[in-house]
mmCIF file of C-alpha atoms in Angstrom:
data_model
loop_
_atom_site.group_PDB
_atom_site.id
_atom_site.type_symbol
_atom_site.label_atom_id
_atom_site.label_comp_id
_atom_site.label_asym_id
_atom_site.label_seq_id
_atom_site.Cartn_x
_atom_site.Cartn_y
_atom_site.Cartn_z
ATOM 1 C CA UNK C 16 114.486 142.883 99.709
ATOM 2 C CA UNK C 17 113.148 141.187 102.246
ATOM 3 C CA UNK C 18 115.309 137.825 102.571
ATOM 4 C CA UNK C 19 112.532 135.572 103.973
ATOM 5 C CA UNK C 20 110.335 136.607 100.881
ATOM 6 C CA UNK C 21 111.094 133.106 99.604
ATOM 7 C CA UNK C 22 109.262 131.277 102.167
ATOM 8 C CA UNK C 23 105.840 133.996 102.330
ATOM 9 C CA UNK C 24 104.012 132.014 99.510
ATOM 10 C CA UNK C 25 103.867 128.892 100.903
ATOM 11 C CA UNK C 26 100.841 127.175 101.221
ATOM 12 C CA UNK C 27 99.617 123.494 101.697
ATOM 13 C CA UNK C 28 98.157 121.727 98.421
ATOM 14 C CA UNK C 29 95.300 119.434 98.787
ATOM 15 C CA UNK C 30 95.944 115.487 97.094
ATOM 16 C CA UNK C 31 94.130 116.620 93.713
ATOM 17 C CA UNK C 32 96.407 120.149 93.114
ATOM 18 C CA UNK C 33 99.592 117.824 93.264
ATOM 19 C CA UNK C 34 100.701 115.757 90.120
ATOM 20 C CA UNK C 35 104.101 114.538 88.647
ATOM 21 C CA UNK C 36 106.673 114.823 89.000
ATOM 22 C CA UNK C 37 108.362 114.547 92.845
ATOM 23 C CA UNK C 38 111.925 114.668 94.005
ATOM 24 C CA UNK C 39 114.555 112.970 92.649
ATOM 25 C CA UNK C 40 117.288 110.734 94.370
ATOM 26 C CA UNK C 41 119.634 113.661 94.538
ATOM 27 C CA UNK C 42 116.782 116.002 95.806
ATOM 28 C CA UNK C 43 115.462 113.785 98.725
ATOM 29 C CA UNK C 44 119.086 113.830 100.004
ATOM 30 C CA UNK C 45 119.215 117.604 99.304
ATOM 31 C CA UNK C 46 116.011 117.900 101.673
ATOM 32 C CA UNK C 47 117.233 115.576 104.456
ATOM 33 C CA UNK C 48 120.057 117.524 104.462
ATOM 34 C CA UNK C 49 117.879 120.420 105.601
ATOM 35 C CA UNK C 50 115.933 118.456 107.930
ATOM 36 C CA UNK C 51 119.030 117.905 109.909
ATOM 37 C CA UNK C 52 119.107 121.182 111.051
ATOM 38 C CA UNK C 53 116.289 121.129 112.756
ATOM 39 C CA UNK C 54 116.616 122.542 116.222
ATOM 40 C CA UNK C 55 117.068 119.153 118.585
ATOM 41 C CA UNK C 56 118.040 119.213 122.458
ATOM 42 C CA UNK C 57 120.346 116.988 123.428
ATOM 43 C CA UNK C 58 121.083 116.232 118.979
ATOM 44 C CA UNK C 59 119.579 112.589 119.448
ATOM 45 C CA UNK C 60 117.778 112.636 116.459
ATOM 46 C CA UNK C 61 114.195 111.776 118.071
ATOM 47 C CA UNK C 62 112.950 111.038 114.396
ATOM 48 C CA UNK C 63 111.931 108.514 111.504
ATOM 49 C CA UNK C 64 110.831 109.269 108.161
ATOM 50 C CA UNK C 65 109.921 106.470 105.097
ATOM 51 C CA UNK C 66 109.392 107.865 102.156
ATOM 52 C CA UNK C 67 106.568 106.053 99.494
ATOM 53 C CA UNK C 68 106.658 106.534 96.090
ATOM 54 C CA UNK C 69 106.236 105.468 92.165
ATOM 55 C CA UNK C 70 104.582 102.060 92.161
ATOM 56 C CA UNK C 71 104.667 101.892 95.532
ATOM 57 C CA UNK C 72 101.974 104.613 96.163
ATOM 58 C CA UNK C 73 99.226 102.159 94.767
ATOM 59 C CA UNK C 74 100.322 100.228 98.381
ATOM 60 C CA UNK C 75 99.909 103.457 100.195
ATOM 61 C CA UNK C 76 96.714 104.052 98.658
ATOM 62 C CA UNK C 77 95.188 100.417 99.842
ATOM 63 C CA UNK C 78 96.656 100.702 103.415
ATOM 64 C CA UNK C 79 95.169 104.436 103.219
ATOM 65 C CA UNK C 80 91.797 102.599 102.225
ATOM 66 C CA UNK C 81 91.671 99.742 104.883
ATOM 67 C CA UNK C 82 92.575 102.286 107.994
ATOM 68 C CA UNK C 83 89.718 104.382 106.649
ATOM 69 C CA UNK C 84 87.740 101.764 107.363
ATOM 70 C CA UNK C 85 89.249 100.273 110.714
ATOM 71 C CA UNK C 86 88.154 103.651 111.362
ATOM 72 C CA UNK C 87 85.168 103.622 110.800
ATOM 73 C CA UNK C 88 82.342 102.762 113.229
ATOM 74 C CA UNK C 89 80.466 100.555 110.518
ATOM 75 C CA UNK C 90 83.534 99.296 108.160
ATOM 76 C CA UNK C 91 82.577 101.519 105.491
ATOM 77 C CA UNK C 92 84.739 103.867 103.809
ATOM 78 C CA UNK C 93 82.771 107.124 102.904
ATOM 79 C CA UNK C 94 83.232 108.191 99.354
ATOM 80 C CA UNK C 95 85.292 111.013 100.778
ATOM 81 C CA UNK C 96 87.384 108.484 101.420
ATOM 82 C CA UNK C 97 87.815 106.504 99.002
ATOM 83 C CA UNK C 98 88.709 109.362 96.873
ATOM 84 C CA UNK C 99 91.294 110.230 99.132
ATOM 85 C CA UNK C 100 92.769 106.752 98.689
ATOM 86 C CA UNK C 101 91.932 106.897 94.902
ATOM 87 C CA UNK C 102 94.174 110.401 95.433
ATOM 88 C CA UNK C 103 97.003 108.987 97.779
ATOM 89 C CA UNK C 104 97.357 106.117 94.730
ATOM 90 C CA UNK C 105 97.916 108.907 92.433
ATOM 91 C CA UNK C 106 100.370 110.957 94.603
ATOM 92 C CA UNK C 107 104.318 111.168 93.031
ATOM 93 C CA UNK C 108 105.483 110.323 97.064
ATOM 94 C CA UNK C 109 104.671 110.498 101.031
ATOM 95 C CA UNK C 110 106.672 111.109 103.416
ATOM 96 C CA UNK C 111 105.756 109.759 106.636
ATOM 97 C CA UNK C 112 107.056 111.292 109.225
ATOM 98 C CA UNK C 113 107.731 109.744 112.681
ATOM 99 C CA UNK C 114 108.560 110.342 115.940
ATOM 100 C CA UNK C 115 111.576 108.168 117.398
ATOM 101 C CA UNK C 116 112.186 108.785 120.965
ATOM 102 C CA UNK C 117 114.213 107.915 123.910
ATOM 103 C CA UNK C 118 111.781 107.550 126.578
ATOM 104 C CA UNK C 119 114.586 106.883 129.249
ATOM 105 C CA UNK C 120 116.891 109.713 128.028
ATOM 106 C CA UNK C 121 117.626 111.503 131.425
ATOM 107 C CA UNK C 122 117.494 115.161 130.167
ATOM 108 C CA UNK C 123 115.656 115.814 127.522
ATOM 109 C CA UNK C 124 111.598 114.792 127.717
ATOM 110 C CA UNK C 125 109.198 112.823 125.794
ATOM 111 C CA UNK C 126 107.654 116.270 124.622
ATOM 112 C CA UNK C 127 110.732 117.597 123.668
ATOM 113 C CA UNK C 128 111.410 114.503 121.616
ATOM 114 C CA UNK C 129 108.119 115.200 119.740
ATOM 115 C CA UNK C 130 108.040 119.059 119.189
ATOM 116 C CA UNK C 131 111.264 118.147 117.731
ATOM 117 C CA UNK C 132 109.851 115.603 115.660
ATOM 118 C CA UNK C 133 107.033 118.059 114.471
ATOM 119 C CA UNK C 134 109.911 120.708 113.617
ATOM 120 C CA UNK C 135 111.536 118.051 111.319
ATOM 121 C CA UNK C 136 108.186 118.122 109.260
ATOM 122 C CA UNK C 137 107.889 121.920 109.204
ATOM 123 C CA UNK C 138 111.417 121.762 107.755
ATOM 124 C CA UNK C 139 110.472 119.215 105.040
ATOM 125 C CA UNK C 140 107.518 121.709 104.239
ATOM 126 C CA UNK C 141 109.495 124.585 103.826
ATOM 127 C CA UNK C 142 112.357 122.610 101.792
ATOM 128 C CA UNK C 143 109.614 121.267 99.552
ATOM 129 C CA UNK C 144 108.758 124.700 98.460
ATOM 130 C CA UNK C 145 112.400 126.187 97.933
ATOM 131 C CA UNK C 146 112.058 123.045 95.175
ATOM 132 C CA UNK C 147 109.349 124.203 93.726
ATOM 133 C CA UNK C 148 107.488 121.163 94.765
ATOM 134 C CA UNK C 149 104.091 121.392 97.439
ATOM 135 C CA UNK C 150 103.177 119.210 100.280
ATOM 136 C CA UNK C 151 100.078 118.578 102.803
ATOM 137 C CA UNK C 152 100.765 117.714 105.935
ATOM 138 C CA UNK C 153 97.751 115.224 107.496
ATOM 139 C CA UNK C 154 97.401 113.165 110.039
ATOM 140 C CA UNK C 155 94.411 110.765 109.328
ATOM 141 C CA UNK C 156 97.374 108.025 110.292
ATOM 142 C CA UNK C 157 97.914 109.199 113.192
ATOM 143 C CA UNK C 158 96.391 106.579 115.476
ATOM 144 C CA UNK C 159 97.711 103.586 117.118
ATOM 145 C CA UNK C 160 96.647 101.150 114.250
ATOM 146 C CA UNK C 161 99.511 102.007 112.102
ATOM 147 C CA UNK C 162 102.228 101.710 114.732
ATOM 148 C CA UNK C 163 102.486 97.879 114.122
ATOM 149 C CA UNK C 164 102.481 98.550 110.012
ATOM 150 C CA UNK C 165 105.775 100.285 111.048
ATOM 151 C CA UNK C 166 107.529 98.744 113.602
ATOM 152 C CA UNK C 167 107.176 101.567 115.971
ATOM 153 C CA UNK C 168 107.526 101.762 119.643
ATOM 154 C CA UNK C 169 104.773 101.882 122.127
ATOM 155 C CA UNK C 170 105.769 105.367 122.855
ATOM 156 C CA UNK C 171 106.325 106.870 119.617
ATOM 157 C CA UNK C 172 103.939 109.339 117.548
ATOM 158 C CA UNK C 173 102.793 109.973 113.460
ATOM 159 C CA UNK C 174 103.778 113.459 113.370
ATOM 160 C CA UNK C 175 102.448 113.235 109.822
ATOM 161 C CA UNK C 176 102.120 111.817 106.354
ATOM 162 C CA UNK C 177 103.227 114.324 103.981
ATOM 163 C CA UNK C 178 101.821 114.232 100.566
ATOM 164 C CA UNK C 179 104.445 115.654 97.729
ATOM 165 C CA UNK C 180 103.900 116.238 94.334
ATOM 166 C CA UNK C 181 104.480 119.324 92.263
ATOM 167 C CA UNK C 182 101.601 121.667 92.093
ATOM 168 C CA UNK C 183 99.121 122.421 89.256
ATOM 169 C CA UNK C 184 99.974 125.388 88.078
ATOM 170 C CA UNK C 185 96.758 126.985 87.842
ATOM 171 C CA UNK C 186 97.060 126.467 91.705
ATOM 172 C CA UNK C 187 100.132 128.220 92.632
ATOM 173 C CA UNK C 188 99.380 132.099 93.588
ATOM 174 C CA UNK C 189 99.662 134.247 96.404
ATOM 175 C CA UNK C 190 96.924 133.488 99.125
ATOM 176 C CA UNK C 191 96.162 136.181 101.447
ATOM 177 C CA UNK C 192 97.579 135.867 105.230
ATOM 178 C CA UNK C 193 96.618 136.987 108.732
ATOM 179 C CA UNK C 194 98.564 139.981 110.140
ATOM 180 C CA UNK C 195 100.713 138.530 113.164
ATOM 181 C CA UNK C 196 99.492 141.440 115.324
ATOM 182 C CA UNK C 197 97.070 140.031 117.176
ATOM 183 C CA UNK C 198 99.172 137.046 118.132
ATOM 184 C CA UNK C 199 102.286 138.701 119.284
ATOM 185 C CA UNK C 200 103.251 140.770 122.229
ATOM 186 C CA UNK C 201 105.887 142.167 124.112
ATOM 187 C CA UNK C 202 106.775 140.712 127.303
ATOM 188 C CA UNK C 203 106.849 144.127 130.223
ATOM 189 C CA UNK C 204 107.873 142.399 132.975
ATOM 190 C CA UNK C 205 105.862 140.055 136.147
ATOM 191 C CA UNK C 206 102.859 141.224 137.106
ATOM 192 C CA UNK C 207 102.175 143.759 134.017
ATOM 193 C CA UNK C 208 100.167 142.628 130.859
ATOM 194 C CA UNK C 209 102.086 141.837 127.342
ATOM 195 C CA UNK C 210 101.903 144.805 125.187
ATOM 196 C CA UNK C 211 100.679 144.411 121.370
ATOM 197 C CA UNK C 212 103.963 143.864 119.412
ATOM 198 C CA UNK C 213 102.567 145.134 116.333
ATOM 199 C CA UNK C 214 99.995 148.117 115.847
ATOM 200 C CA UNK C 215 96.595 146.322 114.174
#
């Protein structure tokens, strides 16, 4: 068996394929246990997540509603997003997911500090599934009109919101994936092309 089969299904869900219900108490601290692992140079930690959820995701759908439309060149919101905001209202929990970095830290860079960051979300993805539960990971925050609504620091980054919710189970199948050939290779030394890794 292969022992990463676990992982090979999956897949984003869009707002309207995730309902009821989301993690529990003991579950969320299951998850951020995970999340800790997640390969950081120099273990500082360059991260910050706040999770939304039960009434408080009728909040997170009006703040996802008025930065649509500081967004927007006019001040409307487009009906594509207001149903998004209808959706976010709807959602069991976010998880926003920050970056929270040392920008003085003498060895390890800014960029470091954020890939990490990003890896911390990949994690929460992947833990998300083992739980049976689905996520989408989105940036439409990701600008620096939010960084007040969360105290963050001039240099820090949305990584992403991450919608969670468990997924409809009409919606839950095996999607069909990309072979990896034609985006690895084998390194042959200076001067000499990669090789294909994989025959296409």
């Amino acid at each position: 068996m292969n022992p990463l089969e676990p992982l090979l299904d999956r897949r984003s869900y869009s707002f309207s394929k995730l309902t009821y219900p989301g993690p529990s108490d003991q579950e969320l601290k299951q998850l951020f246990d995970l999340v800790m692992t997640t390969p950081d140079h120099g273990n500082i930690k360059p991260w910050k997540f706040v999770v939304a959820r039960g009434d408080n995701m009728k909040k997170a759908g009006e703040m996802a509603l008025e930065l649509y439309k500081r967004q927007s060149p006019d001040g409307q919101v487009s009906e594509d997003g207001k149903r998004s905001a209808e959706y976010i209202s709807n959602l069991p929990m976010m998880i926003l997911v920050m970056t929270n970095v040392d920008p003085n830290h003498k060895k390890v860079t800014i960029w470091d500090q954020q890939l990490s960051a990003a890896a911390a979300a990949q994690n929460i993805m992947s833990g998300l599934h083992l739980m049976g539960y689905g996520g989408l990971w989105y940036t439409f925050l990701a600008n620096e009109q939010v960084k007040p609504l969360f105290g963050m620091k001039t240099d820090d980054q949305i990584v992403g919101a991450i919608a969670v919710g468990t997924p409809l189970p009409e919606f839950v199948k095996k999607i069909k994936r990309q072979s990896p050939a034609k985006y690895c290779f084998e390194w042959q030394g200076l001067g000499v092309p990669p090789s294909e890794l994989f025959e296409k």
